[in-house]
Amino acid sequence: MLRKYLDKIKPNFEPGGKYQSLRSVFDGFETFLYTPRSTSQSGVHVHDSIDSKRVMIIVVAALMPCLLFGMYNTGYQNFIGSGITDLNFWHIMLYGFLAILPKIIVTYAVGLGIEFIVAQWRGEEIQEGFLVTGILVPLICPIETPVWMLAVATAFSVIFVKEVFGGTGFNIFNVALVTRAVLFFGYPAQMSGDRAFIASSPICGLGGTVEYSDAFTGATPLNQIANGADAATDAAGHILSTWDAFLGLYPGSFGETSTLCVLLGAALLLITGIASWKIMASVFAGGLFMGWIAYTFQSPIYPGSAILPIDQLVYGGFAFAAVFMATDPVTAARTGIGKYIYGFLVGVIAIIIRVYNNGYPEGAMLAVLLMNALAPLIDYCVVQANISQRMKRLRA
Amino acid sequence: MSKTSIRLHRGLDLQLQGGLTPESPVKVVKPATVAIIPDDFPGFTPKPSVREGDTIVKGAPLMHDKINERICLVSPTDGTVKAIVRGERRKILRIEVAAEEGQSAGRKKFSIAPDAGREEIMNAMMESGLWAMMRQRPYDIVPVPGTEPVNIFVTAFDSAPLAPSLEREVTGKGKEMAKGLETLAKLTGGKVYVSTRDDWSLALPPEVHHIIIEGPHPAGNAGVQAANIAPVNKGETIWTLDIVTAVRIGELMLYGYPEWETAVAVTGSEVKDPMTVRTVAGSSLSPVLKGNVKEDGRNHRVISGNVLTGDKESANGYLHYPYRQVTVIPEGDDVDEFMGWASMSPNKMSASRSFVSSLFKGKKFAPDARLNGGRRAMIMSEQYDKVMPMDILPEYLIKAILSRDIEQMEKLGIYEVAPEDFALCEYIDPSKLELQKIVRQGLDYVRK
């Protein structure tokens, strides 16, 4: 039925047709709905069922626990902050849903819009890369980020970080993280501080207006520690245990506070083999290692060094970055040994920035971006090792 | 004879429907036409040695190489030259011979003295058509005479999907096999390696090194074996061949000419009754497949060879080198699959654990010829490495080839590889790149 309709309207989109300028868009939707019939014309006669659509959709599925938890957490923080005592689960979820929905829609509309235009301009198929980026961006930004800022930053990074390099598969830096970085450096007032991480106003009659006070500062745990607090607390002022921090019911960027949900996503990525366990494991190893060094050589000048190494992993965006950001196959190291080095350094640098730079209480974003830049160098060394082994054999 | 065991871990055995079983029937077919296709022999530039209408005997040359005129492709049957089929720019596509009973008593017999020198043996191999059945690395081409191979690799098993047993094919020909391998040992100053599975039961002569290789496909590829035993260095040449060709070399030495009979495994999910067909090299496919392709209304893809490295043929086409397998699978261009990328179907074949089918160990699949996705840039990393049991960085070699960087290709080991070594990489690639074609272009580019 749908197939017949598509076949009927297809000629309009072919060269010479009425809507030929929308050809890439039509192809994009057609291949989204139906697996293309194109068969192998050279080389192997059978192909694995996996394609990049499958890869991307699994990553999106792995992000769902974080998205759902983010909705709950957003609603919860607002309800607590505005003094609502009736914590109805569905009200909280609905509030969070309404808070994030415009951001998801805007990011996808801007990003996919640019992808569609570029694909048509180049005469190529639409690529799926932005399916993941579009959901990552709202998840790693504070909930109070204005929608227009998201649109500007997304457009900037899709164009200048991805498309100018040639599109999906050719970018050097992680597109979602650059979006975050553009926001962070371009609009520091709105993106950091204590009041960005909690949705502060009612939406469609749900929730309330948050009133900040000494008892309710809205600061993230890492911010509190960087500012000299003895122990991190949640928004209501209760001291966070490692377990509380692991569960993630505290102020932070929308989808990255719950290490539990991040690990649920990680499990899906590892079971399906979509993300590299080498990178994931070595980021955590690097974080633990650097956390341990910082903890061993504690200094009152750097309050972050008093955090237990295990707490370093569950606070802030560290786990999220390890599982979803560092493992982006395009911008990470591509060789086996390179992945261990890359991941370990991401972990180490994230903690170094977090602990020894009081200006930025969160280091994961900058660590991944820095290592994105260094990944080709790491791979170059691994490839050279393979080459010199071959040359040695030749001389022997 | 020395013996070594090697266990390979990287690789993949595709679980396909329509394989042979020990009970599969054997049928003998006498084809009305055979054809020899020069494109099956890379590096060989064909010049016809016959004209249409010529009457020829078995073993008579049909074509010779333009540069090394002694290297011939010969007729596997008595008969009449039916057609020299040419394509664009008069390129020879194939020479067809109408098979006729008869005059093979007059066929050319090479008499090679038992103490014959290297030169004499090699000339007989070239003129008898056996030379072209070998390949050399680098470049994966018909060996160029004049360079002595540092080692010779003889593969005695085929690990490709649904491939037949080569041991069965040479059983009962122990004398010829021994003679062939002894002869090969005279052609190299290095070693002759014969690689088998561990259940190999035939005796091998003392001149050769017996290598037992375990592990999944591509364990049976000569290049994989060489890479794990004695990799090819720049400036070196190795020869590779299968045990069937070695037996034919033995026949040439013992009786003066090789036989061109061959056992063809007829396999694949669209074959009614998988069987072995005894015919001759280059046989037309219609008698081989006659009545044995399912009439289920689907479009069929007939592959001369296996699903990874075989050639697409029509049902009226011909058997291609190495003349041992035909596979028929659904073409798949008649299927509408709604949102295939989201499918939870247990019938989708994949090496990835992102499909439900990975839960069913040992399940056999009937994949069609669709790409199952669109062509993309290389996104996922370390995919090819999973099925490449060689000390090669496949992604980087492919990139060097695509950028036509000869120095980098050399450094990354292009001399060690053949397109077939990348077949599994091409199968599992989520970006659906044409890797075998890319590698072939790279090899040709470096050679020129």
PDB file of N, CA and C in Angstrom, chain B residues 56-124:
ATOM      1  N   ILE B  56      39.571 -29.024 -32.942  1.00  0.00           N
ATOM      2  CA  ILE B  56      40.702 -29.113 -32.018  1.00  0.00           C
ATOM      3  C   ILE B  56      40.571 -30.345 -31.133  1.00  0.00           C
ATOM      4  N   VAL B  57      41.670 -30.744 -30.541  1.00  0.00           N
ATOM      5  CA  VAL B  57      41.645 -31.874 -29.611  1.00  0.00           C
ATOM      6  C   VAL B  57      41.849 -31.347 -28.198  1.00  0.00           C
ATOM      7  N   LYS B  58      41.516 -32.196 -27.258  1.00  0.00           N
ATOM      8  CA  LYS B  58      41.696 -31.880 -25.845  1.00  0.00           C
ATOM      9  C   LYS B  58      43.142 -31.447 -25.602  1.00  0.00           C
ATOM     10  N   GLY B  59      43.349 -30.390 -24.863  1.00  0.00           N
ATOM     11  CA  GLY B  59      44.710 -29.952 -24.542  1.00  0.00           C
ATOM     12  C   GLY B  59      45.307 -29.011 -25.570  1.00  0.00           C
ATOM     13  N   ALA B  60      44.561 -28.753 -26.680  1.00  0.00           N
ATOM     14  CA  ALA B  60      45.102 -27.822 -27.688  1.00  0.00           C
ATOM     15  C   ALA B  60      44.934 -26.386 -27.187  1.00  0.00           C
ATOM     16  N   PRO B  61      45.916 -25.514 -27.449  1.00  0.00           N
ATOM     17  CA  PRO B  61      45.804 -24.143 -26.947  1.00  0.00           C
ATOM     18  C   PRO B  61      44.672 -23.383 -27.628  1.00  0.00           C
ATOM     19  N   LEU B  62      43.882 -22.672 -26.817  1.00  0.00           N
ATOM     20  CA  LEU B  62      42.843 -21.800 -27.356  1.00  0.00           C
ATOM     21  C   LEU B  62      43.344 -20.368 -27.435  1.00  0.00           C
ATOM     22  N   MET B  63      44.119 -19.991 -26.409  1.00  0.00           N
ATOM     23  CA  MET B  63      44.681 -18.641 -26.372  1.00  0.00           C
ATOM     24  C   MET B  63      46.077 -18.751 -25.798  1.00  0.00           C
ATOM     25  N   HIS B  64      46.898 -17.770 -26.140  1.00  0.00           N
ATOM     26  CA  HIS B  64      48.197 -17.656 -25.483  1.00  0.00           C
ATOM     27  C   HIS B  64      48.387 -16.234 -25.010  1.00  0.00           C
ATOM     28  N   ASP B  65      49.347 -16.072 -24.112  1.00  0.00           N
ATOM     29  CA  ASP B  65      49.591 -14.743 -23.551  1.00  0.00           C
ATOM     30  C   ASP B  65      50.383 -13.922 -24.549  1.00  0.00           C
ATOM     31  N   LYS B  66      50.030 -12.645 -24.633  1.00  0.00           N
ATOM     32  CA  LYS B  66      50.637 -11.759 -25.614  1.00  0.00           C
ATOM     33  C   LYS B  66      52.133 -11.583 -25.356  1.00  0.00           C
ATOM     34  N   ILE B  67      52.514 -11.545 -24.081  1.00  0.00           N
ATOM     35  CA  ILE B  67      53.915 -11.258 -23.758  1.00  0.00           C
ATOM     36  C   ILE B  67      54.728 -12.553 -23.648  1.00  0.00           C
ATOM     37  N   ASN B  68      54.228 -13.495 -22.862  1.00  0.00           N
ATOM     38  CA  ASN B  68      54.915 -14.785 -22.733  1.00  0.00           C
ATOM     39  C   ASN B  68      54.125 -15.816 -23.532  1.00  0.00           C
ATOM     40  N   GLU B  69      54.511 -15.955 -24.813  1.00  0.00           N
ATOM     41  CA  GLU B  69      53.643 -16.700 -25.722  1.00  0.00           C
ATOM     42  C   GLU B  69      53.493 -18.169 -25.377  1.00  0.00           C
ATOM     43  N   ARG B  70      54.398 -18.685 -24.551  1.00  0.00           N
ATOM     44  CA  ARG B  70      54.290 -20.097 -24.195  1.00  0.00           C
ATOM     45  C   ARG B  70      53.116 -20.358 -23.257  1.00  0.00           C
ATOM     46  N   ILE B  71      52.716 -19.328 -22.487  1.00  0.00           N
ATOM     47  CA  ILE B  71      51.629 -19.546 -21.521  1.00  0.00           C
ATOM     48  C   ILE B  71      50.313 -19.644 -22.278  1.00  0.00           C
ATOM     49  N   CYS B  72      49.655 -20.788 -22.145  1.00  0.00           N
ATOM     50  CA  CYS B  72      48.439 -21.049 -22.912  1.00  0.00           C
ATOM     51  C   CYS B  72      47.267 -21.329 -21.997  1.00  0.00           C
ATOM     52  N   LEU B  73      46.081 -21.062 -22.535  1.00  0.00           N
ATOM     53  CA  LEU B  73      44.863 -21.621 -21.958  1.00  0.00           C
ATOM     54  C   LEU B  73      44.389 -22.651 -22.968  1.00  0.00           C
ATOM     55  N   VAL B  74      44.133 -23.862 -22.508  1.00  0.00           N
ATOM     56  CA  VAL B  74      43.882 -24.946 -23.467  1.00  0.00           C
ATOM     57  C   VAL B  74      42.433 -25.392 -23.425  1.00  0.00           C
ATOM     58  N   SER B  75      42.059 -26.113 -24.465  1.00  0.00           N
ATOM     59  CA  SER B  75      40.696 -26.632 -24.529  1.00  0.00           C
ATOM     60  C   SER B  75      40.592 -27.861 -23.637  1.00  0.00           C
ATOM     61  N   PRO B  76      39.602 -27.890 -22.761  1.00  0.00           N
ATOM     62  CA  PRO B  76      39.449 -29.054 -21.893  1.00  0.00           C
ATOM     63  C   PRO B  76      38.726 -30.218 -22.576  1.00  0.00           C
ATOM     64  N   THR B  77      38.378 -30.040 -23.863  1.00  0.00           N
ATOM     65  CA  THR B  77      37.612 -31.092 -24.536  1.00  0.00           C
ATOM     66  C   THR B  77      37.963 -31.134 -26.023  1.00  0.00           C
ATOM     67  N   ASP B  78      37.654 -32.259 -26.652  1.00  0.00           N
ATOM     68  CA  ASP B  78      37.741 -32.338 -28.115  1.00  0.00           C
ATOM     69  C   ASP B  78      36.551 -31.570 -28.688  1.00  0.00           C
ATOM     70  N   GLY B  79      36.710 -31.036 -29.883  1.00  0.00           N
ATOM     71  CA  GLY B  79      35.547 -30.389 -30.488  1.00  0.00           C
ATOM     72  C   GLY B  79      35.908 -29.356 -31.523  1.00  0.00           C
ATOM     73  N   THR B  80      34.962 -28.426 -31.743  1.00  0.00           N
ATOM     74  CA  THR B  80      35.114 -27.391 -32.757  1.00  0.00           C
ATOM     75  C   THR B  80      34.997 -26.029 -32.084  1.00  0.00           C
ATOM     76  N   VAL B  81      35.847 -25.109 -32.510  1.00  0.00           N
ATOM     77  CA  VAL B  81      35.762 -23.756 -31.939  1.00  0.00           C
ATOM     78  C   VAL B  81      34.464 -23.123 -32.433  1.00  0.00           C
ATOM     79  N   LYS B  82      33.550 -22.888 -31.495  1.00  0.00           N
ATOM     80  CA  LYS B  82      32.221 -22.417 -31.883  1.00  0.00           C
ATOM     81  C   LYS B  82      32.211 -20.902 -32.054  1.00  0.00           C
ATOM     82  N   ALA B  83      32.854 -20.206 -31.169  1.00  0.00           N
ATOM     83  CA  ALA B  83      32.829 -18.742 -31.251  1.00  0.00           C
ATOM     84  C   ALA B  83      33.953 -18.149 -30.424  1.00  0.00           C
ATOM     85  N   ILE B  84      34.504 -17.077 -30.939  1.00  0.00           N
ATOM     86  CA  ILE B  84      35.406 -16.248 -30.134  1.00  0.00           C
ATOM     87  C   ILE B  84      34.594 -15.005 -29.806  1.00  0.00           C
ATOM     88  N   VAL B  85      34.123 -14.937 -28.571  1.00  0.00           N
ATOM     89  CA  VAL B  85      33.198 -13.869 -28.211  1.00  0.00           C
ATOM     90  C   VAL B  85      33.997 -12.664 -27.726  1.00  0.00           C
ATOM     91  N   ARG B  86      33.743 -11.538 -28.385  1.00  0.00           N
ATOM     92  CA  ARG B  86      34.495 -10.331 -28.025  1.00  0.00           C
ATOM     93  C   ARG B  86      33.563  -9.268 -27.474  1.00  0.00           C
ATOM     94  N   GLY B  87      34.119  -8.425 -26.623  1.00  0.00           N
ATOM     95  CA  GLY B  87      33.331  -7.326 -26.063  1.00  0.00           C
ATOM     96  C   GLY B  87      33.821  -5.996 -26.599  1.00  0.00           C
ATOM     97  N   GLU B  88      33.724  -4.974 -25.746  1.00  0.00           N
ATOM     98  CA  GLU B  88      34.157  -3.646 -26.147  1.00  0.00           C
ATOM     99  C   GLU B  88      35.616  -3.642 -26.551  1.00  0.00           C
ATOM    100  N   ARG B  89      35.971  -2.849 -27.503  1.00  0.00           N
ATOM    101  CA  ARG B  89      37.336  -2.725 -28.022  1.00  0.00           C
ATOM    102  C   ARG B  89      37.926  -4.096 -28.335  1.00  0.00           C
ATOM    103  N   ARG B  90      37.100  -4.983 -28.845  1.00  0.00           N
ATOM    104  CA  ARG B  90      37.495  -6.323 -29.305  1.00  0.00           C
ATOM    105  C   ARG B  90      38.176  -7.159 -28.213  1.00  0.00           C
ATOM    106  N   LYS B  91      37.916  -6.821 -26.978  1.00  0.00           N
ATOM    107  CA  LYS B  91      38.457  -7.622 -25.882  1.00  0.00           C
ATOM    108  C   LYS B  91      37.842  -9.021 -25.922  1.00  0.00           C
ATOM    109  N   ILE B  92      38.682 -10.050 -25.780  1.00  0.00           N
ATOM    110  CA  ILE B  92      38.145 -11.421 -25.821  1.00  0.00           C
ATOM    111  C   ILE B  92      37.433 -11.728 -24.504  1.00  0.00           C
ATOM    112  N   LEU B  93      36.146 -12.011 -24.599  1.00  0.00           N
ATOM    113  CA  LEU B  93      35.398 -12.358 -23.383  1.00  0.00           C
ATOM    114  C   LEU B  93      35.525 -13.845 -23.093  1.00  0.00           C
ATOM    115  N   ARG B  94      35.377 -14.664 -24.128  1.00  0.00           N
ATOM    116  CA  ARG B  94      35.531 -16.112 -23.939  1.00  0.00           C
ATOM    117  C   ARG B  94      35.679 -16.780 -25.294  1.00  0.00           C
ATOM    118  N   ILE B  95      36.255 -17.968 -25.276  1.00  0.00           N
ATOM    119  CA  ILE B  95      36.274 -18.795 -26.481  1.00  0.00           C
ATOM    120  C   ILE B  95      35.445 -20.027 -26.187  1.00  0.00           C
ATOM    121  N   GLU B  96      34.406 -20.221 -27.023  1.00  0.00           N
ATOM    122  CA  GLU B  96      33.492 -21.341 -26.803  1.00  0.00           C
ATOM    123  C   GLU B  96      33.874 -22.494 -27.711  1.00  0.00           C
ATOM    124  N   VAL B  97      33.829 -23.688 -27.176  1.00  0.00           N
ATOM    125  CA  VAL B  97      34.144 -24.885 -27.943  1.00  0.00           C
ATOM    126  C   VAL B  97      32.943 -25.819 -27.887  1.00  0.00           C
ATOM    127  N   ALA B  98      32.457 -26.238 -29.060  1.00  0.00           N
ATOM    128  CA  ALA B  98      31.390 -27.233 -29.104  1.00  0.00           C
ATOM    129  C   ALA B  98      32.035 -28.599 -28.917  1.00  0.00           C
ATOM    130  N   ALA B  99      31.655 -29.280 -27.827  1.00  0.00           N
ATOM    131  CA  ALA B  99      32.311 -30.552 -27.504  1.00  0.00           C
ATOM    132  C   ALA B  99      31.847 -31.639 -28.468  1.00  0.00           C
ATOM    133  N   GLU B 100      32.804 -32.406 -28.959  1.00  0.00           N
ATOM    134  CA  GLU B 100      32.471 -33.547 -29.822  1.00  0.00           C
ATOM    135  C   GLU B 100      33.283 -34.732 -29.350  1.00  0.00           C
ATOM    136  N   GLU B 101      32.686 -35.907 -29.510  1.00  0.00           N
ATOM    137  CA  GLU B 101      33.413 -37.115 -29.126  1.00  0.00           C
ATOM    138  C   GLU B 101      34.549 -37.325 -30.105  1.00  0.00           C
ATOM    139  N   GLY B 102      35.660 -37.811 -29.647  1.00  0.00           N
ATOM    140  CA  GLY B 102      36.498 -38.298 -30.716  1.00  0.00           C
ATOM    141  C   GLY B 102      37.976 -38.303 -30.620  1.00  0.00           C
ATOM    142  N   GLN B 103      38.539 -37.287 -31.252  1.00  0.00           N
ATOM    143  CA  GLN B 103      39.899 -37.442 -31.765  1.00  0.00           C
ATOM    144  C   GLN B 103      40.974 -37.302 -30.698  1.00  0.00           C
ATOM    145  N   SER B 104      40.656 -37.412 -29.417  1.00  0.00           N
ATOM    146  CA  SER B 104      41.666 -37.070 -28.432  1.00  0.00           C
ATOM    147  C   SER B 104      42.871 -38.006 -28.461  1.00  0.00           C
ATOM    148  N   ALA B 105      42.780 -39.097 -29.236  1.00  0.00           N
ATOM    149  CA  ALA B 105      43.966 -39.936 -29.398  1.00  0.00           C
ATOM    150  C   ALA B 105      45.114 -39.119 -29.967  1.00  0.00           C
ATOM    151  N   GLY B 106      44.769 -38.110 -30.751  1.00  0.00           N
ATOM    152  CA  GLY B 106      45.824 -37.313 -31.386  1.00  0.00           C
ATOM    153  C   GLY B 106      46.338 -36.184 -30.517  1.00  0.00           C
ATOM    154  N   ARG B 107      45.956 -36.146 -29.242  1.00  0.00           N
ATOM    155  CA  ARG B 107      46.345 -34.984 -28.442  1.00  0.00           C
ATOM    156  C   ARG B 107      47.830 -34.935 -28.153  1.00  0.00           C
ATOM    157  N   LYS B 108      48.291 -33.771 -27.917  1.00  0.00           N
ATOM    158  CA  LYS B 108      49.726 -33.571 -27.721  1.00  0.00           C
ATOM    159  C   LYS B 108      50.173 -34.166 -26.392  1.00  0.00           C
ATOM    160  N   LYS B 109      51.261 -34.927 -26.495  1.00  0.00           N
ATOM    161  CA  LYS B 109      51.798 -35.561 -25.295  1.00  0.00           C
ATOM    162  C   LYS B 109      53.191 -34.996 -25.025  1.00  0.00           C
ATOM    163  N   PHE B 110      53.395 -34.499 -23.817  1.00  0.00           N
ATOM    164  CA  PHE B 110      54.710 -33.964 -23.468  1.00  0.00           C
ATOM    165  C   PHE B 110      55.528 -35.109 -22.896  1.00  0.00           C
ATOM    166  N   SER B 111      56.715 -35.307 -23.456  1.00  0.00           N
ATOM    167  CA  SER B 111      57.545 -36.331 -22.815  1.00  0.00           C
ATOM    168  C   SER B 111      58.641 -35.627 -22.034  1.00  0.00           C
ATOM    169  N   ILE B 112      58.536 -35.769 -20.733  1.00  0.00           N
ATOM    170  CA  ILE B 112      59.459 -35.067 -19.855  1.00  0.00           C
ATOM    171  C   ILE B 112      60.321 -36.118 -19.156  1.00  0.00           C
ATOM    172  N   ALA B 113      61.611 -36.028 -19.359  1.00  0.00           N
ATOM    173  CA  ALA B 113      62.524 -36.989 -18.738  1.00  0.00           C
ATOM    174  C   ALA B 113      62.456 -36.837 -17.224  1.00  0.00           C
ATOM    175  N   PRO B 114      62.628 -37.945 -16.499  1.00  0.00           N
ATOM    176  CA  PRO B 114      62.553 -37.875 -15.027  1.00  0.00           C
ATOM    177  C   PRO B 114      63.569 -36.896 -14.447  1.00  0.00           C
ATOM    178  N   ASP B 115      64.702 -36.699 -15.141  1.00  0.00           N
ATOM    179  CA  ASP B 115      65.704 -35.777 -14.602  1.00  0.00           C
ATOM    180  C   ASP B 115      65.635 -34.417 -15.303  1.00  0.00           C
ATOM    181  N   ALA B 116      64.464 -34.115 -15.883  1.00  0.00           N
ATOM    182  CA  ALA B 116      64.329 -32.866 -16.634  1.00  0.00           C
ATOM    183  C   ALA B 116      64.629 -31.665 -15.757  1.00  0.00           C
ATOM    184  N   GLY B 117      65.190 -30.626 -16.376  1.00  0.00           N
ATOM    185  CA  GLY B 117      65.536 -29.409 -15.632  1.00  0.00           C
ATOM    186  C   GLY B 117      64.324 -28.535 -15.414  1.00  0.00           C
ATOM    187  N   ARG B 118      64.549 -27.489 -14.630  1.00  0.00           N
ATOM    188  CA  ARG B 118      63.516 -26.537 -14.277  1.00  0.00           C
ATOM    189  C   ARG B 118      62.843 -25.948 -15.516  1.00  0.00           C
ATOM    190  N   GLU B 119      63.700 -25.516 -16.463  1.00  0.00           N
ATOM    191  CA  GLU B 119      63.227 -24.844 -17.673  1.00  0.00           C
ATOM    192  C   GLU B 119      62.257 -25.746 -18.446  1.00  0.00           C
ATOM    193  N   GLU B 120      62.659 -26.990 -18.619  1.00  0.00           N
ATOM    194  CA  GLU B 120      61.860 -27.920 -19.425  1.00  0.00           C
ATOM    195  C   GLU B 120      60.505 -28.181 -18.763  1.00  0.00           C
ATOM    196  N   ILE B 121      60.527 -28.347 -17.448  1.00  0.00           N
ATOM    197  CA  ILE B 121      59.267 -28.588 -16.729  1.00  0.00           C
ATOM    198  C   ILE B 121      58.358 -27.380 -16.861  1.00  0.00           C
ATOM    199  N   MET B 122      58.957 -26.195 -16.686  1.00  0.00           N
ATOM    200  CA  MET B 122      58.133 -24.982 -16.735  1.00  0.00           C
ATOM    201  C   MET B 122      57.540 -24.783 -18.119  1.00  0.00           C
ATOM    202  N   ASN B 123      58.300 -25.058 -19.169  1.00  0.00           N
ATOM    203  CA  ASN B 123      57.756 -24.928 -20.525  1.00  0.00           C
ATOM    204  C   ASN B 123      56.575 -25.868 -20.731  1.00  0.00           C
ATOM    205  N   ALA B 124      56.719 -27.094 -20.250  1.00  0.00           N
ATOM    206  CA  ALA B 124      55.625 -28.061 -20.407  1.00  0.00           C
ATOM    207  C   ALA B 124      54.396 -27.577 -19.642  1.00  0.00           C
TER     208      ALA B 124
END
